[in-house]
Tab-separated table of C-alpha atoms and ligand atoms in Angstrom:
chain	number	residue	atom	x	y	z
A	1	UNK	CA	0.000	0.000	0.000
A	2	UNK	CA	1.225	3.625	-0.695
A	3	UNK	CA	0.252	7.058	0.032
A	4	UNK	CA	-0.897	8.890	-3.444
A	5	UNK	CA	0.377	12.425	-3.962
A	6	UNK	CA	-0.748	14.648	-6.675
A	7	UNK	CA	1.901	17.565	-7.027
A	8	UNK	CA	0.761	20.777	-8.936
A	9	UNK	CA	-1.535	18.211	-11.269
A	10	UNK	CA	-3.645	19.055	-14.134
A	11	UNK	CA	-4.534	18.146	-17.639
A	12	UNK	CA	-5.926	19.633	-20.782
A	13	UNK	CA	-6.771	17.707	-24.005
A	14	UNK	CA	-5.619	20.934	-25.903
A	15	UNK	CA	-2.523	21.192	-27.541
A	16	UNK	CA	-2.043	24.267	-26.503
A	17	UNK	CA	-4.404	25.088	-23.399
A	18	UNK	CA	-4.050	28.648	-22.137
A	19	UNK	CA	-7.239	29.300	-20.376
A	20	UNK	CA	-8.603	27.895	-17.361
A	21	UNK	CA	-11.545	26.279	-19.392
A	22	UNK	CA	-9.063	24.051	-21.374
A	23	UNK	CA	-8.242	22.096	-18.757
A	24	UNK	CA	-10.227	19.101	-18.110
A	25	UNK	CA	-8.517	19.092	-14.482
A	26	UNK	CA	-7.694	22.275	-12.932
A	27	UNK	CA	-4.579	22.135	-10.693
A	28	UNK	CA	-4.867	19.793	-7.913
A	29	UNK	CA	-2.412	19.270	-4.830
A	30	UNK	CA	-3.264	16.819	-1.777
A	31	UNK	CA	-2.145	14.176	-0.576
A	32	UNK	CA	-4.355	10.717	-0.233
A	33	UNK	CA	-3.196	8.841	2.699
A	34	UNK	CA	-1.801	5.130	3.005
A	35	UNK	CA	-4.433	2.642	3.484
A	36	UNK	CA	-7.308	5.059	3.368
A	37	UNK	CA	-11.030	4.234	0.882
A	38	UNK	CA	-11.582	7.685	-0.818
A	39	UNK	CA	-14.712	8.282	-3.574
A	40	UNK	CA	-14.027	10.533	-6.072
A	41	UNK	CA	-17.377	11.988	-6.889
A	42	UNK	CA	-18.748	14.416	-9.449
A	43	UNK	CA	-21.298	14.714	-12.554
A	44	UNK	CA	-20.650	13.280	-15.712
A	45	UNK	CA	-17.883	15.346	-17.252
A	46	UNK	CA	-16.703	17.082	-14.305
A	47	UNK	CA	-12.619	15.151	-14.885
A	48	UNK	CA	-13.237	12.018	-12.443
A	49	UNK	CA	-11.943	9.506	-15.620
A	50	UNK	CA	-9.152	11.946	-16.357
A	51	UNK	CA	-7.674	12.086	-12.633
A	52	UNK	CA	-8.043	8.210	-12.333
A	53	UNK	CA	-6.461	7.708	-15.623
A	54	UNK	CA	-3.377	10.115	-14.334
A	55	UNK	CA	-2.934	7.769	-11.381
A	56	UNK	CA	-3.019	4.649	-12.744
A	57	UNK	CA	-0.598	5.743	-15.854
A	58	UNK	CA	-3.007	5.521	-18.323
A	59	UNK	CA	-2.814	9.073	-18.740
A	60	UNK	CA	0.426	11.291	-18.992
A	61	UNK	CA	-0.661	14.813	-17.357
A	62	UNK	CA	-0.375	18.451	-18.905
A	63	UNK	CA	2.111	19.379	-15.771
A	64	UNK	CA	2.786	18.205	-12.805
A	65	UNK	CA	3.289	14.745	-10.933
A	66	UNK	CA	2.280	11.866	-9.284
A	67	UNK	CA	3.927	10.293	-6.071
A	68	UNK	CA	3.290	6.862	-4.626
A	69	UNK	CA	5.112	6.697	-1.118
A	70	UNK	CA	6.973	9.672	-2.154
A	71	UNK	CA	8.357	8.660	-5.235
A	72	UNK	CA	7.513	9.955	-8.278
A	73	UNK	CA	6.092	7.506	-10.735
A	74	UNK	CA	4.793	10.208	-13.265
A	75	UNK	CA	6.931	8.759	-16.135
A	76	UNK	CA	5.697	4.793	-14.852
A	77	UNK	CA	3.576	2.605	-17.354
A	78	UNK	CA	0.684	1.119	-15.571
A	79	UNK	CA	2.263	-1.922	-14.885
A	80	UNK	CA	5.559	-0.411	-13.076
A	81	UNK	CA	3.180	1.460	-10.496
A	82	UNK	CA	1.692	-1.904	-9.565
A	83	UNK	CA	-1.854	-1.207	-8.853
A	84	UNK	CA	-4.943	-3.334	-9.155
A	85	UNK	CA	-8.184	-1.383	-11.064
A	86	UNK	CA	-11.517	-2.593	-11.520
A	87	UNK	CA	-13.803	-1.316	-14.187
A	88	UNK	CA	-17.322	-0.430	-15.348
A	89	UNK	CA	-18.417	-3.744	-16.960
A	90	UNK	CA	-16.843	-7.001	-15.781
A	91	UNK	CA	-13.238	-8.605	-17.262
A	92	UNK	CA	-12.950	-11.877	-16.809
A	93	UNK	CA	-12.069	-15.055	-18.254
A	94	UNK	CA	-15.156	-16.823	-19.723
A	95	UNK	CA	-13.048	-19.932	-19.970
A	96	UNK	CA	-11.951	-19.986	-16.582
A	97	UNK	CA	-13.761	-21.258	-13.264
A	98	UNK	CA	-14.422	-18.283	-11.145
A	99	UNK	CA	-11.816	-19.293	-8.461
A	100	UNK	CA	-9.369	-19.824	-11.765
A	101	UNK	CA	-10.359	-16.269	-12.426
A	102	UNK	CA	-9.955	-15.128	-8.758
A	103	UNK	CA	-6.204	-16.938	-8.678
A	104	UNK	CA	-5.081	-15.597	-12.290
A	105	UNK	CA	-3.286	-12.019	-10.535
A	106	UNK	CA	-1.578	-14.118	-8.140
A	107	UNK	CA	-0.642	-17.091	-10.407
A	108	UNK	CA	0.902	-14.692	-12.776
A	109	UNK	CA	3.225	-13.376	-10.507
A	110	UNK	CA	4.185	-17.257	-9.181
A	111	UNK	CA	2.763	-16.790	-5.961
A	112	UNK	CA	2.687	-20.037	-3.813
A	113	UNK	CA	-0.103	-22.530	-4.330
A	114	UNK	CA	-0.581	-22.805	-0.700
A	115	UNK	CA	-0.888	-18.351	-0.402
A	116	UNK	CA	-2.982	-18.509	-3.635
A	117	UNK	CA	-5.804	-20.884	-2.507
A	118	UNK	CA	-5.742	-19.603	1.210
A	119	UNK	CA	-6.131	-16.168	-0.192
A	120	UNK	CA	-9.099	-17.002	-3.107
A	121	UNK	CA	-11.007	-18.832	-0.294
A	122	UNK	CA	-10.824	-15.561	1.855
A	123	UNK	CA	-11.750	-13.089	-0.600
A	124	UNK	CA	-14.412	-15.409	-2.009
A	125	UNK	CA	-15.939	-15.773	1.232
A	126	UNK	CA	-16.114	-12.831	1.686
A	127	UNK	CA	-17.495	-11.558	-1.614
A	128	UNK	CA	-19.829	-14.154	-1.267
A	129	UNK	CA	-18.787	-16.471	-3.994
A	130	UNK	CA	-17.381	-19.186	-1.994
A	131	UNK	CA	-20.528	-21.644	-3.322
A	132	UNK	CA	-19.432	-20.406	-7.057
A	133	UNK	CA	-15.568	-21.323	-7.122
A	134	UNK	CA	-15.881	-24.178	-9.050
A	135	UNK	CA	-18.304	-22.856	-11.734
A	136	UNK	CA	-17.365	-21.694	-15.391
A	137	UNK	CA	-17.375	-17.913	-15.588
A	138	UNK	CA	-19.342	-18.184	-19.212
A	139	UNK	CA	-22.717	-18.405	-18.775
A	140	UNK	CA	-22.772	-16.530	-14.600
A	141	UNK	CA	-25.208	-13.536	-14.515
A	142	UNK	CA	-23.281	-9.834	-14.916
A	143	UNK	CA	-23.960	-9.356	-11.792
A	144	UNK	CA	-21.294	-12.274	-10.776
A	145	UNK	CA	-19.162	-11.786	-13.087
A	146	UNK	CA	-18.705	-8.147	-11.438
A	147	UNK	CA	-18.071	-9.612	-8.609
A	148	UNK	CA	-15.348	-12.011	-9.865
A	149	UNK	CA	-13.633	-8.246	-11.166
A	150	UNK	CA	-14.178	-7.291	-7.780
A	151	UNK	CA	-12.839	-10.197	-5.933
A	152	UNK	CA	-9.627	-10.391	-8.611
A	153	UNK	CA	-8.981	-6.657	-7.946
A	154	UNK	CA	-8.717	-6.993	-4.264
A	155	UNK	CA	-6.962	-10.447	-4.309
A	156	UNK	CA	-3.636	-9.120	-4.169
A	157	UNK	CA	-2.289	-7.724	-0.835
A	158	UNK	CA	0.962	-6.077	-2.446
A	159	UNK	CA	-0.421	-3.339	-4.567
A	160	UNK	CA	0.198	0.037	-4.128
A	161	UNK	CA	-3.766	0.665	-4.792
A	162	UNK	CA	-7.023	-0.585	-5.747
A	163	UNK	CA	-8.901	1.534	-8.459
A	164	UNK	CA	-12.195	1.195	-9.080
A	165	UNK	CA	-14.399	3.136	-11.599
A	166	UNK	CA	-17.614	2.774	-11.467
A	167	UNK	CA	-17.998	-1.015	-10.419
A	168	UNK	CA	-21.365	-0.949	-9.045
A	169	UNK	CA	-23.081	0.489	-12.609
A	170	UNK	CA	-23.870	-3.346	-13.697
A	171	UNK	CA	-24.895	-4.272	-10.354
A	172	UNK	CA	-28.768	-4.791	-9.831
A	173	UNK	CA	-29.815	-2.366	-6.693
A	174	UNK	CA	-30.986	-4.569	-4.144
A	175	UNK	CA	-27.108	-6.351	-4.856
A	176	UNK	CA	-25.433	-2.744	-3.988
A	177	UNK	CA	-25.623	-2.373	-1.204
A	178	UNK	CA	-24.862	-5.945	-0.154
A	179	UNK	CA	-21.584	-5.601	-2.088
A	180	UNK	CA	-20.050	-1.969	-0.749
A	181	UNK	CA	-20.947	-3.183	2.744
A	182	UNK	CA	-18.555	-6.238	1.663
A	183	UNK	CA	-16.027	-3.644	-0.304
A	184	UNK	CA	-16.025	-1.636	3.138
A	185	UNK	CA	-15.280	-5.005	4.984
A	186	UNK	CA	-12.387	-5.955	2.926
A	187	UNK	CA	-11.388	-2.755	3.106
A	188	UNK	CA	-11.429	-2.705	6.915
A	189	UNK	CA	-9.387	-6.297	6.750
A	190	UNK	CA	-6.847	-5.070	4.019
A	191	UNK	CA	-6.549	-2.048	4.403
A	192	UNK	CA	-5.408	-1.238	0.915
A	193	UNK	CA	-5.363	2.430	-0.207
A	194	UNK	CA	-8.530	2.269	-2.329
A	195	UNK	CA	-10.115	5.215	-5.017
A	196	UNK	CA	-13.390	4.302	-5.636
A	197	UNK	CA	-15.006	6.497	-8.892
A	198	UNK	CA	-18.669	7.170	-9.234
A	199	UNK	CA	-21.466	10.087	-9.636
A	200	UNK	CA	-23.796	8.339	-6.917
A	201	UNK	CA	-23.174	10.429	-4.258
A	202	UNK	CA	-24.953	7.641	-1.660
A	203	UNK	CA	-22.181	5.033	-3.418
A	204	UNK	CA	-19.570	7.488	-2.476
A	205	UNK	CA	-21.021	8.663	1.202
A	206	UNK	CA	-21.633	4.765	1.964
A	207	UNK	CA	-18.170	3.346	0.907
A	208	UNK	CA	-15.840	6.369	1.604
A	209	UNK	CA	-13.855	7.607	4.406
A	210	UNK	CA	-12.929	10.486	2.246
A	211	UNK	CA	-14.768	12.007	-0.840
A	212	UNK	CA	-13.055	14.038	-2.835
A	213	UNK	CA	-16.088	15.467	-4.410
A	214	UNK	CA	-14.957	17.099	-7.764
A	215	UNK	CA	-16.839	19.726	-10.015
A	216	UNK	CA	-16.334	21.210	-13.427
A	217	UNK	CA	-12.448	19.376	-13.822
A	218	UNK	CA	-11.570	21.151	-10.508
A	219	UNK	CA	-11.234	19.047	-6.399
A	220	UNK	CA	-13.692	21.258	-4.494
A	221	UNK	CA	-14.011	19.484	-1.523
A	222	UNK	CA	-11.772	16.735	0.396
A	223	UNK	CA	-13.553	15.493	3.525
A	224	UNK	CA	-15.816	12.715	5.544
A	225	UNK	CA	-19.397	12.598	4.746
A	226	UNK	CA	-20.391	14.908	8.121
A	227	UNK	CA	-17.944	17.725	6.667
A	228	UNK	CA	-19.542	17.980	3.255
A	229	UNK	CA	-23.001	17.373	4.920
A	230	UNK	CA	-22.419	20.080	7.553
A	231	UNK	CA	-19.367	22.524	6.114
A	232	UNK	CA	-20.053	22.083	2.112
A	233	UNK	CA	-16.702	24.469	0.935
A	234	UNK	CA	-18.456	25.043	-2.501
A	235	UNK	CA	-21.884	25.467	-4.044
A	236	UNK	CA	-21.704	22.909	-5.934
A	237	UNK	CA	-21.135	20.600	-2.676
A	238	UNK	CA	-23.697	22.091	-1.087
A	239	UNK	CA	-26.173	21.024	-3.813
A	240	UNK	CA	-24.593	17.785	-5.093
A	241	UNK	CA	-24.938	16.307	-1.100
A	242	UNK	CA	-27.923	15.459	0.243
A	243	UNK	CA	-31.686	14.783	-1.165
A	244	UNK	CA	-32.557	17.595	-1.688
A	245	UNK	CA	-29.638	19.249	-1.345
A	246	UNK	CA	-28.864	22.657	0.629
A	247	UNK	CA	-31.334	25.675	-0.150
A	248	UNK	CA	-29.535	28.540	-1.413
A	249	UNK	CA	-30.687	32.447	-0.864
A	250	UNK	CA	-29.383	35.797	-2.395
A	251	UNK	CA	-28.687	37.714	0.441
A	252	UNK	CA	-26.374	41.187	1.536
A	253	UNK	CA	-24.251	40.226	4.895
A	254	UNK	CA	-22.500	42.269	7.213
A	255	UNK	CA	-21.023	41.358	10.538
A	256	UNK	CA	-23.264	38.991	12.203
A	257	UNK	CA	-26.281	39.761	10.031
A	258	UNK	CA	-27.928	38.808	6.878
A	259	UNK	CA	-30.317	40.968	5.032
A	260	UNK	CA	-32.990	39.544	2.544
A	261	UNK	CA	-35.340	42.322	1.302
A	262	UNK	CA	-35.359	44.010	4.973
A	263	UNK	CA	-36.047	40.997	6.245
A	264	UNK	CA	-32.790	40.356	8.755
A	265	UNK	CA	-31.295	37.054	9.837
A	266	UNK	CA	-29.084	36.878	12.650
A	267	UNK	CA	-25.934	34.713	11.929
A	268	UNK	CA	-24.142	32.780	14.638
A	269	UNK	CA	-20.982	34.496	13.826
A	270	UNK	CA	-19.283	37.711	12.271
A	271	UNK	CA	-18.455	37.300	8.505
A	272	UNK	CA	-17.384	40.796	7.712
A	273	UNK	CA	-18.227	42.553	4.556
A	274	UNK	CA	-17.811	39.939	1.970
A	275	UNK	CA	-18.026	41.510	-1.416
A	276	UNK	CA	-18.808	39.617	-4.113
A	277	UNK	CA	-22.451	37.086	-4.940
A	278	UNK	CA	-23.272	36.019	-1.276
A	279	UNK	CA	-25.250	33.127	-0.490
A	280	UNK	CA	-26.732	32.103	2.724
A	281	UNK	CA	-27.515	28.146	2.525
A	282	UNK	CA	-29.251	26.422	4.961
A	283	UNK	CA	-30.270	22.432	4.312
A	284	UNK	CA	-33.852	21.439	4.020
A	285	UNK	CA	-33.654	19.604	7.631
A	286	UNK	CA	-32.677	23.004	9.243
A	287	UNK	CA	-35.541	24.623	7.893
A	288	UNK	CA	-38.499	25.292	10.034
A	289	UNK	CA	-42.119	26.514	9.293
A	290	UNK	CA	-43.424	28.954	11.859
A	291	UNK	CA	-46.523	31.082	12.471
A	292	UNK	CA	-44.589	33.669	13.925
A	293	UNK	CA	-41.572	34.784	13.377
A	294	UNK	CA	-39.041	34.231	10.351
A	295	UNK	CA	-38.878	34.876	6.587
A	296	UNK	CA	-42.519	35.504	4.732
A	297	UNK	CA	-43.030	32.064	3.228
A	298	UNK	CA	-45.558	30.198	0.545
A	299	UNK	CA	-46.025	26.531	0.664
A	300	UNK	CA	-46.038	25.371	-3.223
A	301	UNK	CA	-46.067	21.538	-2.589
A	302	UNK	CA	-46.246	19.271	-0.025
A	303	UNK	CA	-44.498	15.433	-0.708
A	304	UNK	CA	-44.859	12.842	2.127
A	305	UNK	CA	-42.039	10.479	1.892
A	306	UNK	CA	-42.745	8.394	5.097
A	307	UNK	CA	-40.122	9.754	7.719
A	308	UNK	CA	-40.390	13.065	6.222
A	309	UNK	CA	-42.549	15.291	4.708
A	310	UNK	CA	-40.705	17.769	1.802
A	311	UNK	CA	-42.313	20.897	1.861
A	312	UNK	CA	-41.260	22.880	-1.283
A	313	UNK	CA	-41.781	26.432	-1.121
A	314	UNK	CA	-40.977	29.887	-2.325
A	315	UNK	CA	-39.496	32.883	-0.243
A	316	UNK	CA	-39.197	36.025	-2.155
A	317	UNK	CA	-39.361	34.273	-5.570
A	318	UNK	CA	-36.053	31.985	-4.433
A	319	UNK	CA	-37.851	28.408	-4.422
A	320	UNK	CA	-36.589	26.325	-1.167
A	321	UNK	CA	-37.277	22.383	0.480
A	322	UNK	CA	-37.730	22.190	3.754
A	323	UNK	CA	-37.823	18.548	5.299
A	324	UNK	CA	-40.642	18.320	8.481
A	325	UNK	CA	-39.810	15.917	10.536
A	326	UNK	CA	-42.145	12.509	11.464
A	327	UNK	CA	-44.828	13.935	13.571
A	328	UNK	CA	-44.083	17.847	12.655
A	329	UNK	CA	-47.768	18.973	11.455
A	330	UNK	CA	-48.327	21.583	8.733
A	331	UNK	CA	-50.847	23.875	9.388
A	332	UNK	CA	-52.373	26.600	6.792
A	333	UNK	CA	-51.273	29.490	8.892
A	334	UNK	CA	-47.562	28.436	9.141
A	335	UNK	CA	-46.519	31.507	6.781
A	336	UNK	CA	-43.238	32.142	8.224
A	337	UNK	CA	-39.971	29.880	7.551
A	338	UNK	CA	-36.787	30.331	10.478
A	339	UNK	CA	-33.528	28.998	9.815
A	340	UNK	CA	-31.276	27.120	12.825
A	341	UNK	CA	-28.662	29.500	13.049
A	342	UNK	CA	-25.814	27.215	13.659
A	343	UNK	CA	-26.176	25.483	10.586
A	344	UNK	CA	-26.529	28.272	8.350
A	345	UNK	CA	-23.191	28.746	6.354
A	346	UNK	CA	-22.705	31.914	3.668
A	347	UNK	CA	-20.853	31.568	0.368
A	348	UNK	CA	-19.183	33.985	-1.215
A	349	UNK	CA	-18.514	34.053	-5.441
A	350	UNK	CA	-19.697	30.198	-4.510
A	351	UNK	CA	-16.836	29.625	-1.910
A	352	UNK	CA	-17.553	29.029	1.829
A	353	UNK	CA	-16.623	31.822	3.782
A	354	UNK	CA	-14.832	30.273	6.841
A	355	UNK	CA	-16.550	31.818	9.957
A	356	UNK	CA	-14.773	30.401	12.547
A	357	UNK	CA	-12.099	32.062	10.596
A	358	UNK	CA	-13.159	35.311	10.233
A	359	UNK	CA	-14.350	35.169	13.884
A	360	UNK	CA	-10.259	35.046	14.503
A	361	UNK	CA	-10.007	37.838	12.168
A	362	UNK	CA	-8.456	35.846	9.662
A	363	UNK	CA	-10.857	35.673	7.120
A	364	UNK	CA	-9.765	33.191	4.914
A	365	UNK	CA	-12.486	30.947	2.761
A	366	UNK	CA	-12.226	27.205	3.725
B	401	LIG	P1	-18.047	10.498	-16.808
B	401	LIG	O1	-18.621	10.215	-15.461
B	401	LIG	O2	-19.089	10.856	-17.832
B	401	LIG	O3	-17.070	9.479	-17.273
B	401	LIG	P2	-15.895	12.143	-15.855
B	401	LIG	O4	-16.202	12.922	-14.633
B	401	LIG	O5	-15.140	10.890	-15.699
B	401	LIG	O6	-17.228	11.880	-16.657
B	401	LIG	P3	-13.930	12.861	-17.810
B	401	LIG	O7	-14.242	11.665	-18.647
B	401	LIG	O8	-12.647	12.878	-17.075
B	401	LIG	O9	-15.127	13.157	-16.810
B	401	LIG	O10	-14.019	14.138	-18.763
B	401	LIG	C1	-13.666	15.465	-18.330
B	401	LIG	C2	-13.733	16.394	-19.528
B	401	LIG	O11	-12.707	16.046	-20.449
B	401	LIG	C3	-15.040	16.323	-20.295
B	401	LIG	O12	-15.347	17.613	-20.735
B	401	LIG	C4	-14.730	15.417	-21.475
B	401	LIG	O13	-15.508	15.768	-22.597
B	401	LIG	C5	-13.255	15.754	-21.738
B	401	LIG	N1	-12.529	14.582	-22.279
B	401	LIG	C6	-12.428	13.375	-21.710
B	401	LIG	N2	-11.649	12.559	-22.448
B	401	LIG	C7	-11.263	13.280	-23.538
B	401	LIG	C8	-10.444	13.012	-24.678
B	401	LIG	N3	-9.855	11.835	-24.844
B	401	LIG	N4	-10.252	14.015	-25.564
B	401	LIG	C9	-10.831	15.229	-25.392
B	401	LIG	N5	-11.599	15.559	-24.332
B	401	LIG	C10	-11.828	14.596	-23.405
């Protein structure tokens, strides 16, 4: 296992890129640490096949490098970074039994027999295939054959990393979730240093220790699931996390207040003067309906989803969700919408502005 660096990365497609937009990965520094399960998560398009491809060598970059353990392996083929990747749609040998197919990494590099079979009954048990060694892979549903691609990338314990893009897409639903509850297992037994790609953002929250959650070719976000949840850095995070995701309001801020058509909303902290589009978001969950006091408010549509009701809304023309809690009862004269006031955060030109920050007087973004 290794520790992935990615030094002053990015990547265009151009020849010749010179702006910003010709770069299908903006510059990207960080470090991903040793035996760690990261999601990289984004839209379609947003550069999530283009970093992947950089780390695994399929990809030389524009400028700058990659580092496993420190050393840089920019100029390595594929093969010389040693790293196990599992795709999309299943590879496997149709000819081959499925424990043939689970053996075939280690066989080729003339591992013991004894190490070989120990290790395919392991990671077939715990893939749940053990029942299946013997069978041909021709003929087995997609959805096994996935998991043979599965169990073959994570068969090897001396790889620097697993890669996997995508590898649930072929997977029927109800089998999902069995199988990232397994990947998370093997992951907690292994401990391999594992990327997992996708655009599902409950794949990514579900597997991930880390999501790097990525947005038009640029990282906008590194953190657990509770950070992007609770301290989105971007917009787009904001948004892209949670169902629905984060309401967002024009507003004018300064100090420890936010202003909304002379409406005022008193913030939990002192954010300065930020110049610039300002956003206050606030997630559906910490929205509440009132009679009393709060923002004017006009219930649009009401959706009962079992647990919670989503309540969808307008206040002053900006359209909002606000999730009601089991037992929370909307009445007709509940005009009024408050927002909890520790879990508001403000953007500025899209980025977070750091309050606890700003509180110290250093006002830097997060
Ligand atoms: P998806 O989930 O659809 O695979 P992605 O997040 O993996 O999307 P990339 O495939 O990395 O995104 O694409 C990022 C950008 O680079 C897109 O605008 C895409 O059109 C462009 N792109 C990708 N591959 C090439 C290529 N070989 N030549 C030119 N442009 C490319």
């Amino acid at each position: 296992m290794a520790s992935l660096t990615l030094k002053n990365l990015a990547h265009s497609y151009h020849p010749n890129p010179g702006e910003d937009t010709d770069f299908a990965l903006k510059e990207v520094n960080h470090t991903w640490e040793d035996g760690r399960a990261y999601a990289l998560l984004g839209p379609s398009g947003c550069g999530k096949t283009t970093l992947l491809n950089i780390i695994s060598g399929l990809l030389t970059p524009t400028s700058g490098h990659v580092l496993f353990d420190n050393k840089d392996v920019t100029a390595s083929s594929t093969a010389e970074r040693n790293i196990a990747q599992v795709f999309q749609f299943p590879v496997v040998y149709d000819t081959m039994t499925v424990g043939q197919n689970l053996a075939f990494p280690l066989r080729n590099r003339g591992m013991e027999v004894d190490y070989i079979s120990q290790r395919v009954q392991r990671i077939a048990q715990m893939i749940g295939l053990e029942g299946d060694l013997h069978k041909k892979a021709r003929g087995l549903t997609s959805d096994l054959k996935q998991k043979i691609s599965l169990g073959r990338g994570m068969v090897r314990d001396d790889v620097n990393a697993i890669l996997f893009d995508e590898p649930l897409t072929v997977i029927d639903p109800h089998l999902k979730w069995e199988l990232r509850t397994q990947l998370k297992s093997l992951h907690r037994e292994f401990g391999h240093t594992m990327i997992y790609v996708t655009h599902d953002q409950t794949e990514a929250l579900t597997f991930a220790e880390k999501v790097v959650v990525m947005y038009d070719g640029r990282v906008v976000q590194i953190g657990t699931p509770k950070e992007l949840f609770e301290t989105p850095a971007h917009v787009f995070v904001g948004y892209f996390i949670g169902s629905p995701g984060m309401n967002f309001i024009p507003v004018s801020v300064a100090g420890r207040k936010a202003n909304i058509n002379g409406e005022t909303i008193n913030l939990n902290h002192d954010y300065g003067d930020p110049q610039g589009d300002v956003l206050l978001g606030i997630r559906p969950e910490f929205v509440r309906l009132t009679k009393g006091d709060g923002l004017p408010v006009q219930i649009n549509h009401i959706q009962d989803v079992g647990r919670h009701k989503f309540v969808n809304a307008t206040v002053f023309d900006v359209e909002i969700n606000i999730a009601a809690g089991e037992g929370f009862e909307i009445e007709s004269d509940m005009t009024r919408v408050e927002f909890d006031p520790s879990n508001i955060s403000i953007f500025c030109d899209d980025w977070r502005i750091n309050a606890e920050a700003v509180d110290q007087g250093t006002g830097a973004m997060t």
